[in-house]
Short mmCIF file of C-alpha atoms in Angstrom, two decimals:
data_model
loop_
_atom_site.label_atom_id
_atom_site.label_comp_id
_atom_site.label_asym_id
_atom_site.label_seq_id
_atom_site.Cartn_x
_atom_site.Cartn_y
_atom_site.Cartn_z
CA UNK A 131 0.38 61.76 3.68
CA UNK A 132 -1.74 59.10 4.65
CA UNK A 133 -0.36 55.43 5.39
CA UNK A 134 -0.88 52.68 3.44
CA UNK A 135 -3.04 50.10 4.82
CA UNK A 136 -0.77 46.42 5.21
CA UNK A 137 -4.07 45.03 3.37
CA UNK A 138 -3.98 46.74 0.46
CA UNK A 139 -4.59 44.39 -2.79
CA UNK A 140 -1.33 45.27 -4.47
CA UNK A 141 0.58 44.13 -1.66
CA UNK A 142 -1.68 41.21 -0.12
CA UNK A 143 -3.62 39.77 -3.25
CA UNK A 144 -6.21 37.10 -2.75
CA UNK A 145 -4.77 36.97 0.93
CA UNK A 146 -6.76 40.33 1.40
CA UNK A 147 -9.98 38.33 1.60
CA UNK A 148 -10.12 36.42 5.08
CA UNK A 149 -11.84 32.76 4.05
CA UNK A 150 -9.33 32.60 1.55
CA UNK A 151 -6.46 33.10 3.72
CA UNK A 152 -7.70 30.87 6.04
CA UNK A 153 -7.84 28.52 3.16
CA UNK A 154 -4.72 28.63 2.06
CA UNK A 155 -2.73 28.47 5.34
CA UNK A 156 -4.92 25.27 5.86
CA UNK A 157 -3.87 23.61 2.16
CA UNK A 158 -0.29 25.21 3.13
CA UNK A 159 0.05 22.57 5.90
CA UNK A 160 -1.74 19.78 4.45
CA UNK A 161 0.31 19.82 1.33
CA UNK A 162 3.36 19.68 2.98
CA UNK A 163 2.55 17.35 5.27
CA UNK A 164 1.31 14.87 2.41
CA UNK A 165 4.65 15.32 0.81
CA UNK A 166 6.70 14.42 3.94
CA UNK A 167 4.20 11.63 4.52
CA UNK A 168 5.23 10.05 0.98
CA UNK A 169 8.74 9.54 2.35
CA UNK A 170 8.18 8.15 5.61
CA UNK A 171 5.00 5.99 4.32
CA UNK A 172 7.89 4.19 2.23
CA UNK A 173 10.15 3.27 4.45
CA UNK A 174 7.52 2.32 7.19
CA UNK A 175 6.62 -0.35 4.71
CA UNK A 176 10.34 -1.09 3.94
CA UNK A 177 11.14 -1.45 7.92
CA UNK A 178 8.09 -4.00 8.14
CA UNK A 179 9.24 -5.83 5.13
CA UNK A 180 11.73 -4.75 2.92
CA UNK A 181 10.77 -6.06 -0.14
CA UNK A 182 9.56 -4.76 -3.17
CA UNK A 183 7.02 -6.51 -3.39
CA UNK A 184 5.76 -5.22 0.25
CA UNK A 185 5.77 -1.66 -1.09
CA UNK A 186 4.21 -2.28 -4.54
CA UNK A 187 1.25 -3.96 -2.50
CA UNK A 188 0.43 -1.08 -0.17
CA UNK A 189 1.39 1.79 -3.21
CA UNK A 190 -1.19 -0.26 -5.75
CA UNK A 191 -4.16 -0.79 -3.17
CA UNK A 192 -3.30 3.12 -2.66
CA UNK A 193 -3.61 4.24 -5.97
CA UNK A 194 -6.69 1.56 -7.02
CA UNK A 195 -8.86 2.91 -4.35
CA UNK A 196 -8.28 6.49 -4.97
CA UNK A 197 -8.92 5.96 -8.84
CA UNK A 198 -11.75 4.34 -7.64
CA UNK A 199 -13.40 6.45 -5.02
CA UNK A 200 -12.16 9.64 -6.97
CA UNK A 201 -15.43 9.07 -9.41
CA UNK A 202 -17.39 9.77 -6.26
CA UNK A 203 -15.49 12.82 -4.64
CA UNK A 204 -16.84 15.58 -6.83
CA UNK A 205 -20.26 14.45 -6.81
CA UNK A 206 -19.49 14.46 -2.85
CA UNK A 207 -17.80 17.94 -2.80
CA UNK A 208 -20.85 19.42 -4.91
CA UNK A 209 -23.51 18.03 -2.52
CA UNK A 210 -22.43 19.02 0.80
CA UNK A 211 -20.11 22.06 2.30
CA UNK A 212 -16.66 21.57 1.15
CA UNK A 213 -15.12 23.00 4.13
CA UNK A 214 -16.48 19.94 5.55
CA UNK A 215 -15.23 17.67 3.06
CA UNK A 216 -11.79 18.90 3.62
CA UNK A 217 -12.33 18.93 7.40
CA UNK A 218 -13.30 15.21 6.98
CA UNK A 219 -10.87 14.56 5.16
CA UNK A 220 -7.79 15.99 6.77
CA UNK A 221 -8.84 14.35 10.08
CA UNK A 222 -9.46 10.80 8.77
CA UNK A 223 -5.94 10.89 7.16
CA UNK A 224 -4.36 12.01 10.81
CA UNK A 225 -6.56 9.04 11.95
CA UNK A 226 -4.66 6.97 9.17
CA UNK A 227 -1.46 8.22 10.23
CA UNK A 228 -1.32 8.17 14.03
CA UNK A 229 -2.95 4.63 13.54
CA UNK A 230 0.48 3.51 11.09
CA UNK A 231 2.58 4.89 13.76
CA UNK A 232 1.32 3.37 16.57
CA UNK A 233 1.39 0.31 14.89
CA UNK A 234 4.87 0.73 14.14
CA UNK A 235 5.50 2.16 17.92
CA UNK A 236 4.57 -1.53 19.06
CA UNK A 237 5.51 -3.78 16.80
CA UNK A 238 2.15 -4.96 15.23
CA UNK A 239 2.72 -3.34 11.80
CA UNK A 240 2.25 -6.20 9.63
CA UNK A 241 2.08 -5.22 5.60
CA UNK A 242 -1.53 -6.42 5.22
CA UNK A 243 -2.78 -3.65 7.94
CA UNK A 244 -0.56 -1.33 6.11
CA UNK A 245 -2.36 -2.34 3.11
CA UNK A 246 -6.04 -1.86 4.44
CA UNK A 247 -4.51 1.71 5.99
CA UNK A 248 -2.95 2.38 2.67
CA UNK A 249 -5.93 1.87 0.95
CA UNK A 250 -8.18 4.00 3.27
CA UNK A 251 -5.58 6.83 2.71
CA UNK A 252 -5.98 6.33 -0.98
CA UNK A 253 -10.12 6.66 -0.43
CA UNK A 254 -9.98 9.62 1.54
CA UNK A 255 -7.42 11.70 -1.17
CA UNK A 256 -10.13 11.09 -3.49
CA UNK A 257 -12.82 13.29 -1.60
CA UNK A 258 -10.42 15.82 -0.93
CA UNK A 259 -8.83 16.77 -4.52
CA UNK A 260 -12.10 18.18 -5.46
CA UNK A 261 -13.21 19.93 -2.70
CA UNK A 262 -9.89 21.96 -3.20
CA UNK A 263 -10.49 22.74 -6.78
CA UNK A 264 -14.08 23.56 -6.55
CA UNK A 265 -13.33 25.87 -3.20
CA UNK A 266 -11.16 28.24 -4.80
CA UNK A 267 -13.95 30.12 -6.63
CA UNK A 268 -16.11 30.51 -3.43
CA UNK A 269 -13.58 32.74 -1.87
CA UNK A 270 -12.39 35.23 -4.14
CA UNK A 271 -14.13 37.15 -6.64
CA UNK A 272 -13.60 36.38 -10.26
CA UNK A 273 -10.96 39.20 -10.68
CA UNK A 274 -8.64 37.57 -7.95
CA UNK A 275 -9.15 33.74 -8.93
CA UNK A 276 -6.28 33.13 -11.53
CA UNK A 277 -4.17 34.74 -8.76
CA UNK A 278 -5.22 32.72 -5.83
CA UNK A 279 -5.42 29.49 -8.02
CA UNK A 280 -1.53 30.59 -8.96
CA UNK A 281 -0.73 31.20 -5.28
CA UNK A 282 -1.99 27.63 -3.81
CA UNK A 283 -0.14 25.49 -7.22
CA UNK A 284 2.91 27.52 -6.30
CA UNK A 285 2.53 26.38 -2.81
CA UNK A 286 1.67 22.84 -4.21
CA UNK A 287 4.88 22.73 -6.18
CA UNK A 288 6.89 24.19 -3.48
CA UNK A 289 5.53 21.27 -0.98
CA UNK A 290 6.99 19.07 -3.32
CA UNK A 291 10.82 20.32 -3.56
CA UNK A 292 11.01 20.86 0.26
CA UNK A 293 8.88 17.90 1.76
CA UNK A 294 9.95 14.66 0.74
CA UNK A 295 13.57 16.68 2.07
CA UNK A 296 11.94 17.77 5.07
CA UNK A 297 10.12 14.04 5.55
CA UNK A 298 13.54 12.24 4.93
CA UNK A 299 15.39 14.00 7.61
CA UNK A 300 12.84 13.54 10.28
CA UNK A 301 13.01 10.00 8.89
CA UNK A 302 16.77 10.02 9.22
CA UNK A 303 16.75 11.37 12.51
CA UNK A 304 13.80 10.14 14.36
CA UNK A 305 12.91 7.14 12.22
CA UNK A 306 9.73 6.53 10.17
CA UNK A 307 7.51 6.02 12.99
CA UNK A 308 7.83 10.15 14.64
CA UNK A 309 7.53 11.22 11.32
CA UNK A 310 4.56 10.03 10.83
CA UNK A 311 2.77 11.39 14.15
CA UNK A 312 4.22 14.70 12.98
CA UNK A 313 2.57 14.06 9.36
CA UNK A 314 -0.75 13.60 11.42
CA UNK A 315 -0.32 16.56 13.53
CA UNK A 316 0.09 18.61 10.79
CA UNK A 317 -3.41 17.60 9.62
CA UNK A 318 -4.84 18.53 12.38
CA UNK A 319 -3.24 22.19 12.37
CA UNK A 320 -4.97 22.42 8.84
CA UNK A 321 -8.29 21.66 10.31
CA UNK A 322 -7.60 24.31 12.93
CA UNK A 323 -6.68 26.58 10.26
CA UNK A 324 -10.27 25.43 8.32
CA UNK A 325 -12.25 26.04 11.74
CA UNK A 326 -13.12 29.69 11.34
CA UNK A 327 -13.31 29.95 7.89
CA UNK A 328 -17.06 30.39 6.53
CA UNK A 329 -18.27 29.88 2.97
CA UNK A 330 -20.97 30.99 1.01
CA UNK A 331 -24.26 28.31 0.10
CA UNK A 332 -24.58 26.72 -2.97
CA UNK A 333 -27.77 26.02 -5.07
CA UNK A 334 -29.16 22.51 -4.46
CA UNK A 335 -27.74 19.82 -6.48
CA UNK A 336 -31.22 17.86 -8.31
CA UNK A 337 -29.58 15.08 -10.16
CA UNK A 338 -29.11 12.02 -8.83
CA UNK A 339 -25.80 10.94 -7.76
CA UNK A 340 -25.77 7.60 -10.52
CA UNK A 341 -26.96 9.82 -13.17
CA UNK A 342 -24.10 12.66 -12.82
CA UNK A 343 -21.85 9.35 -12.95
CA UNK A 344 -23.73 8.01 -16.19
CA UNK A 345 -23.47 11.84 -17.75
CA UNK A 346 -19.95 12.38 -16.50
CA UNK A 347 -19.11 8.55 -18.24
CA UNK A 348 -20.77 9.87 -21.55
CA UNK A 349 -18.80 13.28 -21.77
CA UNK A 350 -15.49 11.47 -20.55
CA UNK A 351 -16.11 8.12 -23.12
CA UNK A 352 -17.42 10.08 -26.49
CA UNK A 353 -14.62 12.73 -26.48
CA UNK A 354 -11.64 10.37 -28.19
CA UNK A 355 -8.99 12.38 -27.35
CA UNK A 356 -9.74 12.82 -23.76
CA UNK A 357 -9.58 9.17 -22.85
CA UNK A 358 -6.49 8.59 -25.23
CA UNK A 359 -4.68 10.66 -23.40
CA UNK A 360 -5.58 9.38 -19.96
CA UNK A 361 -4.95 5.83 -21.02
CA UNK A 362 -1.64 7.05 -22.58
CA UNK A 363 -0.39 8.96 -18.98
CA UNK A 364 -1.92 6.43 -16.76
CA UNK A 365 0.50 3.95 -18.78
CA UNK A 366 2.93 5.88 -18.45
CA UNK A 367 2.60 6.33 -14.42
CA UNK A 368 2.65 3.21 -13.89
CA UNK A 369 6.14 2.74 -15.31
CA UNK A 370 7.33 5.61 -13.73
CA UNK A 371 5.66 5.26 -10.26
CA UNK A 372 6.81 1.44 -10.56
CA UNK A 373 10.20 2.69 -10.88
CA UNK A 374 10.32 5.69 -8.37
CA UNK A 375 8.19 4.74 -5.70
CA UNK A 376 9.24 1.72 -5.60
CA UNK A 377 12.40 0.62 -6.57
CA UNK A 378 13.74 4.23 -5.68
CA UNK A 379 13.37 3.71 -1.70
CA UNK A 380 14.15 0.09 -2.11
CA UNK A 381 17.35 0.75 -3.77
CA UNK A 382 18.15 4.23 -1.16
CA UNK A 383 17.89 2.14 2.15
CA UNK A 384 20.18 -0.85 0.61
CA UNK A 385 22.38 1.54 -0.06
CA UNK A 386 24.90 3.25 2.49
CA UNK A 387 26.01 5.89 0.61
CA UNK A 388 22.54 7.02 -0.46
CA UNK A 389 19.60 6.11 2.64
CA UNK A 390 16.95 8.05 3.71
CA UNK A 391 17.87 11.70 3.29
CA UNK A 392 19.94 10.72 -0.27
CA UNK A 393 16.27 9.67 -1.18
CA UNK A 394 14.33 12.63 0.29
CA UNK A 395 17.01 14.80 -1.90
CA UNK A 396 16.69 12.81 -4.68
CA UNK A 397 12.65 13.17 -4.65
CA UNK A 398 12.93 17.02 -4.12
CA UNK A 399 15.37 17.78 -6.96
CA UNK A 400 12.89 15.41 -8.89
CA UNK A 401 9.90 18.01 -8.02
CA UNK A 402 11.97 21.00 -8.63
CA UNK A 403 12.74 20.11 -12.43
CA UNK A 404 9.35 19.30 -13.61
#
């Protein structure tokens, strides 16, 4: 009787096919590392100024700037390799974070260069969301996608029960500041994971980069329902994010019997039940 290979699809899936798994391991990290750097981002802001109004500042230039910037990133992701997008990307946001720590290491955090940090961070999201969702199809064949697209949102959702737990404790127990050079080395393990990965070409893009923009605007602004509903959940967001991301850490570190790790709990069973 002859052995089954340990590769065989049944068993292995999408992982079967190397770039993929390469890909994966590499999102693996980064996604939990972005979800332990929400927590400790927080209270780094809180420890420089712990005021609400510190933290709204750096979450809103955050979230402005990705909105922003996210109008460019799949125009960006369909021009040039998106293994180097993502390589780009995952080592200017371990730039972003070692740079927050050592500011906090030695005392020159102020909330304005958290700000301009902030809103870097928010910039360089916005390149790599798409080159995630557009990868996925160059490394499987069609028959495997909805599985591997299953796989790396299961991951995704995972990342968000365990890290903001994971992120508080190392926050709890180290303080904001080693958190955050952890949250940067685990960047740089994803771009290690990214290095030997290799990707098919893609057929030349011959539109300019304004006129994609100007087509995208027309699909997105003539479809009624489309932008009713984004204007309805972006409204929506911004009551909830208002009140969790801000208020929520605000309210945990004033509060003895709650602090950091009450907060990275809270976050995760807040993931888990969605």
């Amino acid at each position: 009787m002859s052995v089954a290979s340990p590769l065989k699809p049944s068993r292995w899936g999408p992982l079967r096919h190397q770039e993929f798994a390469w890909f994966f391991l590499a999102s693996s990290v980064n996604r939990l590392g972005s979800m332990m750097t929400s927590v400790a981002y927080a209270f780094a802001v809180l420890h420089v100024e712990g005021t609400a109004t510190a933290l709204s500042q750096v979450l809103v230039a955050q979230v402005t700037v990705n909105v922003v910037f996210l109008l460019f990133g799949g125009i960006i992701s369909d021009r040039w390799s998106r293994r180097t997008v993502l390589m780009s990307t995952y080592l200017s946001s371990a730039v972003v974070l070692g740079t927050t720590a050592s500011l906090l290491a030695s005392g020159k955090a102020t909330v304005g260069a958290l700000t301009v940090l902030a809103a870097v961070s928010g910039a360089v999201g916005a390149f790599s969301m798409p080159a995630v969702q557009g990868l996925i199809p160059q490394l499987v064949p069609r028959h495997d996608l909805q599985q591997a697209t299953a796989m790396v949102a299961f991951v995704r959702h995972g990342a968000q029960v365990i890290g903001p737990v994971l992120g508080a404790m190392l926050v709890a127990v180290g303080g904001a500041t080693e958190t955050l050079y952890i949250d940067a080395g685990s960047f740089l393990v994803a771009v290690l994971f990214l290095l030997p990965m290799r990707i098919p070409g893609r057929a030349s893009v011959k539109q300019g980069i304004w006129q994609e923009l100007r087509v995208g605007w027309h699909e997105f602004s003539t479809r009624t329902w489309l932008w009713t509903i984004v204007v309805a959940f972006c409204g929506l967001n911004v009551i909830s994010s208002g009140a969790l991301m801000v208020l929520g850490p605000l309210v945990a570190k004033n509060t003895a019997s709650l602090g950091v790790t009450g907060w990275g709990l809270t976050m995760g069973a807040q993931a888990a039940i969605r």
